[in-house]
CSV table of C-alpha atoms in Angstrom, one decimal:
chain,number,residue,atom,x,y,z
A,22,MET,CA,50.3,53.9,-136.5
A,23,LYS,CA,50.5,50.5,-138.1
A,24,LYS,CA,54.1,51.1,-139.2
A,25,LYS,CA,55.0,52.2,-135.7
A,26,ILE,CA,53.5,49.0,-134.2
A,27,ILE,CA,55.4,46.9,-136.7
A,28,TRP,CA,58.6,48.9,-136.0
A,29,VAL,CA,58.2,48.5,-132.2
A,30,GLY,CA,57.4,44.8,-132.5
A,31,SER,CA,60.4,44.2,-134.8
A,32,SER,CA,62.7,46.1,-132.6
A,33,THR,CA,61.5,44.2,-129.5
A,34,ILE,CA,62.0,40.8,-131.3
A,35,LEU,CA,65.4,41.9,-132.4
A,36,ALA,CA,66.4,43.0,-128.9
A,37,ILE,CA,65.2,39.7,-127.4
A,38,CYS,CA,67.2,37.8,-130.1
A,39,ILE,CA,70.3,39.8,-129.3
A,40,VAL,CA,69.9,39.2,-125.5
A,41,LEU,CA,69.3,35.5,-126.1
A,42,ILE,CA,72.4,35.1,-128.4
A,43,ALA,CA,74.5,37.0,-125.9
A,44,ALA,CA,73.2,34.8,-123.1
A,45,GLY,CA,73.9,31.7,-125.1
A,46,ASN,CA,77.4,32.8,-125.9
A,47,TYR,CA,78.0,33.6,-122.2
A,48,PHE,CA,76.8,30.1,-121.0
A,49,TYR,CA,78.8,28.5,-123.8
A,50,ASN,CA,81.9,30.2,-122.5
A,51,VAL,CA,81.1,29.3,-118.9
A,52,ALA,CA,80.1,25.7,-119.4
A,53,ILE,CA,81.4,24.4,-122.7
A,54,ASN,CA,84.4,26.4,-123.8
A,55,ARG,CA,87.8,25.2,-122.5
A,56,SER,CA,89.1,27.8,-120.0
A,57,GLN,CA,91.0,28.0,-116.7
A,58,GLU,CA,87.9,29.6,-115.1
A,59,SER,CA,85.7,27.4,-113.0
A,60,VAL,CA,82.1,27.8,-111.8
A,61,ASP,CA,80.8,26.7,-108.5
A,62,LEU,CA,78.2,24.2,-109.5
A,63,HIS,CA,75.0,23.8,-107.5
A,64,GLY,CA,75.3,20.9,-105.2
A,65,GLY,CA,79.0,20.5,-105.6
A,66,GLY,CA,80.0,20.7,-102.0
A,67,GLU,CA,80.6,17.9,-99.5
A,68,SER,CA,77.7,16.5,-97.5
A,69,VAL,CA,77.6,16.8,-93.8
A,70,THR,CA,77.7,13.0,-93.5
A,71,ALA,CA,81.0,12.8,-95.4
A,72,ALA,CA,82.6,15.4,-93.2
A,73,LYS,CA,81.6,13.5,-90.0
A,74,LEU,CA,82.9,10.1,-91.1
A,75,LEU,CA,86.6,10.7,-90.1
A,76,SER,CA,88.3,13.0,-87.6
A,77,GLU,CA,90.7,15.6,-89.2
A,78,GLU,CA,93.6,13.5,-87.9
A,79,GLU,CA,92.3,10.3,-89.4
A,80,GLU,CA,91.4,12.0,-92.7
A,81,GLN,CA,94.9,13.5,-92.9
A,82,GLU,CA,96.5,10.1,-92.2
A,83,LYS,CA,94.5,8.4,-94.9
A,84,LEU,CA,95.3,11.2,-97.4
A,85,GLU,CA,99.0,10.9,-96.6
A,86,GLU,CA,98.9,7.2,-97.1
A,87,ILE,CA,97.2,7.5,-100.5
A,88,THR,CA,99.5,10.3,-101.6
A,89,ALA,CA,102.6,8.4,-100.6
A,90,TRP,CA,101.5,5.4,-102.5
A,91,THR,CA,100.6,7.4,-105.6
A,92,LYS,CA,104.1,9.1,-105.6
A,93,LYS,CA,105.8,5.7,-105.7
A,94,GLN,CA,103.9,4.5,-108.8
A,95,ASN,CA,105.4,4.7,-112.2
A,96,PHE,CA,102.6,6.2,-114.4
A,97,GLU,CA,103.4,6.2,-118.1
A,98,MET,CA,102.0,8.9,-120.3
A,99,VAL,CA,100.3,7.3,-123.3
A,100,GLU,CA,98.6,8.9,-126.3
A,101,ILE,CA,96.0,8.2,-129.0
A,102,LYS,CA,94.6,10.3,-131.8
A,103,SER,CA,90.8,10.8,-131.8
A,104,GLU,CA,88.6,10.3,-134.9
A,105,ASP,CA,88.6,14.1,-135.4
A,106,GLY,CA,92.4,14.5,-135.0
A,107,LEU,CA,92.9,15.4,-131.4
A,108,LYS,CA,95.9,14.2,-129.4
A,109,LEU,CA,94.5,12.7,-126.3
A,110,LYS,CA,96.7,11.8,-123.3
A,111,ALA,CA,96.3,9.3,-120.4
A,112,ARG,CA,98.2,8.1,-117.4
A,113,PHE,CA,98.8,4.3,-117.6
A,114,LEU,CA,99.9,2.2,-114.7
A,115,LYS,CA,101.0,-1.3,-115.5
A,116,ASN,CA,100.5,-3.7,-112.5
A,117,ASP,CA,103.7,-5.3,-111.3
A,118,GLN,CA,101.7,-8.6,-111.1
A,119,PRO,CA,99.9,-8.7,-114.5
A,120,SER,CA,96.6,-10.5,-114.4
A,121,GLY,CA,95.0,-9.5,-117.7
A,122,LYS,CA,92.6,-7.2,-115.9
A,123,ALA,CA,92.4,-3.4,-116.6
A,124,VAL,CA,90.1,-0.5,-115.8
A,125,ILE,CA,89.6,2.8,-117.4
A,126,LEU,CA,88.8,5.5,-114.8
A,127,ALA,CA,86.9,8.5,-116.1
A,128,HIS,CA,87.2,11.8,-114.2
A,129,GLY,CA,84.5,14.5,-113.8
A,130,TYR,CA,83.8,18.0,-115.2
A,131,LYS,CA,86.9,20.3,-115.2
A,132,GLY,CA,88.9,17.3,-113.7
A,133,ASN,CA,92.0,15.5,-114.9
A,134,SER,CA,93.8,12.1,-114.8
A,135,GLU,CA,95.7,12.9,-111.6
A,136,GLN,CA,92.5,12.7,-109.6
A,137,MET,CA,90.8,9.6,-108.2
A,138,PRO,CA,93.8,8.4,-106.2
A,139,GLY,CA,91.9,6.3,-103.7
A,140,ILE,CA,90.0,4.1,-106.2
A,141,THR,CA,93.2,3.9,-108.3
A,142,LYS,CA,95.0,2.4,-105.4
A,143,PHE,CA,92.2,-0.1,-104.7
A,144,TYR,CA,92.0,-1.3,-108.3
A,145,TYR,CA,95.8,-1.7,-108.4
A,146,GLU,CA,95.8,-3.8,-105.2
A,147,GLN,CA,93.2,-6.1,-106.9
A,148,GLY,CA,95.6,-6.8,-109.8
A,149,TYR,CA,94.3,-4.3,-112.3
A,150,ASP,CA,96.2,-2.2,-114.9
A,151,ILE,CA,95.0,1.4,-114.6
A,152,LEU,CA,94.3,3.8,-117.5
A,153,LYS,CA,93.2,7.3,-116.6
A,154,PRO,CA,92.6,9.5,-119.6
A,155,ASP,CA,92.4,13.3,-119.6
A,156,ALA,CA,89.0,13.9,-121.4
A,157,ARG,CA,89.2,16.1,-124.5
A,158,GLY,CA,89.3,19.7,-123.4
A,159,HIS,CA,90.8,18.7,-120.1
A,160,GLY,CA,94.3,18.2,-118.6
A,161,LEU,CA,97.0,17.4,-121.1
A,162,SER,CA,94.5,16.4,-123.9
A,163,GLU,CA,93.8,18.6,-126.8
A,164,GLY,CA,90.4,20.1,-127.5
A,165,ASP,CA,88.8,23.6,-127.3
A,166,TYR,CA,85.5,22.5,-125.7
A,167,ILE,CA,84.0,20.2,-123.1
A,168,GLY,CA,82.0,17.4,-124.6
A,169,TYR,CA,80.2,16.2,-121.4
A,170,GLY,CA,80.9,12.7,-122.5
A,171,TRP,CA,79.3,12.8,-126.0
A,172,HIS,CA,82.3,13.1,-128.3
A,173,ASP,CA,84.3,11.5,-125.5
A,174,ARG,CA,82.3,8.2,-125.9
A,175,LYS,CA,84.1,7.4,-129.1
A,176,ASP,CA,87.5,8.3,-127.5
A,177,TYR,CA,86.7,5.6,-124.8
A,178,VAL,CA,86.1,3.1,-127.5
A,179,GLN,CA,89.6,3.8,-128.7
A,180,TRP,CA,91.1,3.7,-125.2
A,181,SER,CA,89.4,0.3,-124.7
A,182,GLU,CA,91.1,-0.8,-128.0
A,183,PHE,CA,94.4,0.5,-126.7
A,184,LEU,CA,94.1,-1.7,-123.6
A,185,ALA,CA,93.0,-4.7,-125.5
A,186,GLU,CA,95.5,-4.5,-128.4
A,187,LYS,CA,98.6,-2.8,-126.9
A,188,ALA,CA,98.4,-3.6,-123.2
A,189,GLY,CA,97.1,-7.2,-123.6
A,190,ALA,CA,94.1,-6.8,-121.3
A,191,ASP,CA,91.6,-9.6,-121.3
A,192,ASP,CA,89.0,-8.2,-119.0
A,193,ILE,CA,88.3,-4.4,-119.1
A,194,PHE,CA,85.9,-2.4,-117.0
A,195,LEU,CA,84.9,1.3,-117.6
A,196,HIS,CA,84.4,3.2,-114.3
A,197,GLY,CA,83.4,6.8,-114.4
A,198,PHE,CA,82.4,9.5,-111.9
A,199,SER,CA,80.0,12.4,-112.6
A,200,MET,CA,80.7,13.6,-116.2
A,201,GLY,CA,83.0,10.5,-116.4
A,202,ALA,CA,80.0,8.3,-115.4
A,203,ALA,CA,77.9,9.9,-118.2
A,204,THR,CA,80.9,9.3,-120.5
A,205,VAL,CA,81.1,5.5,-119.8
A,206,LEU,CA,77.3,5.2,-120.1
A,207,MET,CA,77.4,7.0,-123.5
A,208,ALA,CA,80.3,4.7,-124.5
A,209,SER,CA,78.3,1.7,-123.5
A,210,GLY,CA,76.0,2.3,-126.5
A,211,GLU,CA,78.9,2.0,-128.9
A,212,LYS,CA,80.6,-1.1,-130.3
A,213,LEU,CA,83.2,-1.7,-127.7
A,214,PRO,CA,85.9,-4.4,-127.9
A,215,GLU,CA,84.8,-7.9,-126.6
A,216,GLN,CA,87.4,-7.5,-123.8
A,217,VAL,CA,85.2,-4.9,-122.2
A,218,LYS,CA,83.2,-6.8,-119.6
A,219,GLY,CA,81.2,-4.2,-117.7
A,220,ILE,CA,80.3,-0.5,-117.0
A,221,ILE,CA,80.3,1.2,-113.6
A,222,ALA,CA,78.7,4.7,-113.4
A,223,ASP,CA,79.0,6.7,-110.2
A,224,SER,CA,76.7,9.8,-110.1
A,225,GLY,CA,76.0,10.1,-113.9
A,226,TYR,CA,73.4,12.4,-115.5
A,227,THR,CA,70.7,11.5,-118.0
A,228,THR,CA,71.4,14.1,-120.7
A,229,VAL,CA,73.5,17.2,-121.0
A,230,LEU,CA,70.3,19.2,-121.6
A,231,GLU,CA,68.7,18.1,-118.3
A,232,GLU,CA,71.9,18.5,-116.3
A,233,LEU,CA,72.7,22.0,-117.6
A,234,SER,CA,69.0,23.0,-117.2
A,235,HIS,CA,69.2,21.8,-113.6
A,236,GLN,CA,72.3,24.0,-113.0
A,237,LEU,CA,70.8,27.0,-114.8
A,238,LYS,CA,67.8,27.0,-112.5
A,239,TYR,CA,69.8,26.8,-109.2
A,240,LEU,CA,72.8,29.0,-110.1
A,241,TYR,CA,71.0,31.8,-112.0
A,242,ASN,CA,67.3,31.2,-111.1
A,243,LEU,CA,66.5,31.1,-114.8
A,244,PRO,CA,64.1,28.9,-116.7
A,245,ALA,CA,65.8,26.4,-119.1
A,246,PHE,CA,63.7,27.6,-122.1
A,247,PRO,CA,64.8,29.3,-124.2
A,248,VAL,CA,68.3,29.9,-122.9
A,249,MET,CA,69.4,26.3,-123.0
A,250,GLN,CA,68.0,25.8,-126.5
A,251,VAL,CA,69.9,28.9,-127.8
A,252,THR,CA,73.1,27.7,-126.0
A,253,SER,CA,72.6,24.3,-127.6
A,254,VAL,CA,72.4,25.8,-131.1
A,255,ILE,CA,75.6,27.8,-130.4
A,256,THR,CA,77.3,24.6,-129.0
A,257,ASN,CA,76.3,22.8,-132.2
A,258,LEU,CA,77.8,25.5,-134.3
A,259,ARG,CA,81.0,25.8,-132.3
A,260,ALA,CA,81.5,22.3,-130.9
A,261,GLY,CA,79.5,20.0,-133.2
A,262,TYR,CA,76.9,18.6,-130.8
A,263,THR,CA,73.6,19.5,-129.2
A,264,PHE,CA,72.6,19.1,-125.6
A,265,ALA,CA,69.6,16.8,-126.4
A,266,GLU,CA,71.6,14.3,-128.5
A,267,ALA,CA,74.3,14.0,-125.8
A,268,SER,CA,72.2,11.4,-123.9
A,269,ALA,CA,73.5,8.8,-121.5
A,270,ILE,CA,70.0,7.5,-120.9
A,271,GLU,CA,69.5,6.7,-124.6
A,272,SER,CA,72.9,5.2,-125.0
A,273,VAL,CA,72.4,2.9,-122.0
A,274,ALA,CA,69.3,1.5,-123.7
A,275,LYS,CA,71.6,0.1,-126.4
A,276,ASN,CA,74.0,-1.3,-123.9
A,277,LYS,CA,74.3,-5.1,-123.6
A,278,LEU,CA,77.1,-5.2,-121.0
A,279,PRO,CA,76.6,-5.7,-117.2
A,280,LEU,CA,75.9,-2.3,-115.6
A,281,LEU,CA,76.4,-1.1,-112.0
A,282,ILE,CA,74.9,2.3,-111.3
A,283,ILE,CA,75.9,4.1,-108.1
A,284,HIS,CA,74.3,7.3,-106.8
A,285,GLY,CA,74.1,9.1,-103.5
A,286,ASP,CA,70.7,9.8,-102.1
A,287,GLN,CA,71.8,13.4,-101.1
A,288,ASP,CA,73.2,14.3,-104.6
A,289,ALA,CA,72.1,17.8,-105.4
A,290,LEU,CA,74.5,18.3,-108.3
A,291,VAL,CA,73.2,15.4,-110.3
A,292,PRO,CA,69.8,14.6,-108.8
A,293,THR,CA,69.4,11.0,-107.6
A,294,GLU,CA,66.3,10.6,-109.7
A,295,MET,CA,68.6,10.7,-112.8
A,296,GLY,CA,70.3,7.5,-111.6
A,297,ASN,CA,67.0,5.9,-111.1
A,298,ARG,CA,65.8,6.8,-114.6
A,299,ILE,CA,69.0,5.5,-116.2
A,300,PHE,CA,68.6,2.2,-114.3
A,301,GLU,CA,65.0,1.9,-115.5
A,302,LYS,CA,66.0,2.6,-119.1
A,303,ALA,CA,68.8,0.0,-119.1
A,304,ASN,CA,68.1,-3.4,-120.7
A,305,SER,CA,71.2,-5.3,-119.8
A,306,ASP,CA,72.1,-7.2,-116.6
A,307,LYS,CA,72.0,-4.3,-114.2
A,308,GLU,CA,72.3,-3.2,-110.5
A,309,LEU,CA,71.4,0.0,-108.8
A,310,TRP,CA,73.0,1.0,-105.5
A,311,ILE,CA,71.7,4.2,-103.9
A,312,VAL,CA,74.0,5.1,-101.1
A,313,PRO,CA,72.4,6.7,-98.0
A,314,GLY,CA,73.9,9.9,-96.8
A,315,ALA,CA,76.1,10.4,-99.9
A,316,GLY,CA,76.3,13.6,-101.9
A,317,HIS,CA,77.8,13.9,-105.3
A,318,THR,CA,80.4,11.2,-106.0
A,319,GLU,CA,80.8,10.7,-102.2
A,320,ALA,CA,79.8,7.0,-102.2
A,321,TYR,CA,83.4,5.8,-102.0
A,322,THR,CA,84.0,8.1,-99.0
A,323,ILE,CA,80.7,7.3,-97.2
A,324,ALA,CA,80.8,3.6,-97.6
A,325,GLU,CA,84.3,2.6,-98.8
A,326,GLN,CA,84.3,-1.0,-97.7
A,327,GLU,CA,80.8,-1.7,-99.0
A,328,TYR,CA,81.8,0.1,-102.3
A,329,GLN,CA,84.8,-2.2,-102.6
A,330,GLU,CA,82.7,-5.3,-102.0
A,331,LYS,CA,80.1,-4.2,-104.5
A,332,LEU,CA,82.9,-3.8,-107.1
A,333,LYS,CA,84.3,-7.3,-106.4
A,334,ALA,CA,80.9,-8.9,-106.7
A,335,PHE,CA,80.2,-7.0,-109.9
A,336,TRP,CA,83.6,-8.0,-111.5
A,337,LYS,CA,83.0,-11.7,-110.5
A,338,LYS,CA,79.5,-11.8,-111.9
A,339,ALA,CA,80.5,-9.9,-115.1
A,340,THR,CA,83.6,-12.1,-115.9
A,341,GLY,CA,82.5,-15.4,-114.3
A,342,LYS,CA,85.9,-15.5,-112.5
């Protein structure tokens, strides 16, 4: 009888372990592994407010204007090699009226450097050179996995050095959206070139563990423990980082640069409270702007003019110019 109990208990534990490992590998392949497949993240849709801002005709006209401007620009493909040997690509747009100002725009999860055309146009019109990297595991950059900003943070140090040393930039800002926001926040805790003057994070998450746990709950109705912990172990073995260490909130505590945090109050993909907590943790000169009615990364759509004025004021304060 005792042997039978031990056998049943051992078999049950083994079965649970097999299921957890299978689940961990599944979630790794869905969320971390580079693939062409995409998952509909919870809270990833547009808000009702955003949809009502412009009529279909006005929205189409605005899109056509931005698209036409983008097609006229001469983006140069540039490349760096990461610390771990990956070839990373970026689109670089030199301003035809050089001012010594530059911005690095960081795209979101499963995005690429061709995105963010509206904010690209705005920065260019303000005299900025524009650098738009493809994050590792995205677009034209090498990489077999998505780092959610953690390994990318060191890539952004190198991209900043590229702008300072090869493009002659005197004033550099890092501006990211969603995963890109977490990336620039994580980079803010590193030793950046002195030419980097400020960090702008739009809809960034606190840690990869908290963000993926949030998605797991709403997409699959599963508790984070122990699935996320097992997936984190698998990620560490296959990609070299854990979900807990990939922390924007801990990185921002080390940051000494001026910081502008932007978050929509209707953000269901990256909960607004994450933006509040990042702001509270930051020790540098900081500003938090919670945008009424905005869903995930919708602040520029919801309040374009105010967004632009916020940026101008932030640049001026950060550079003294």
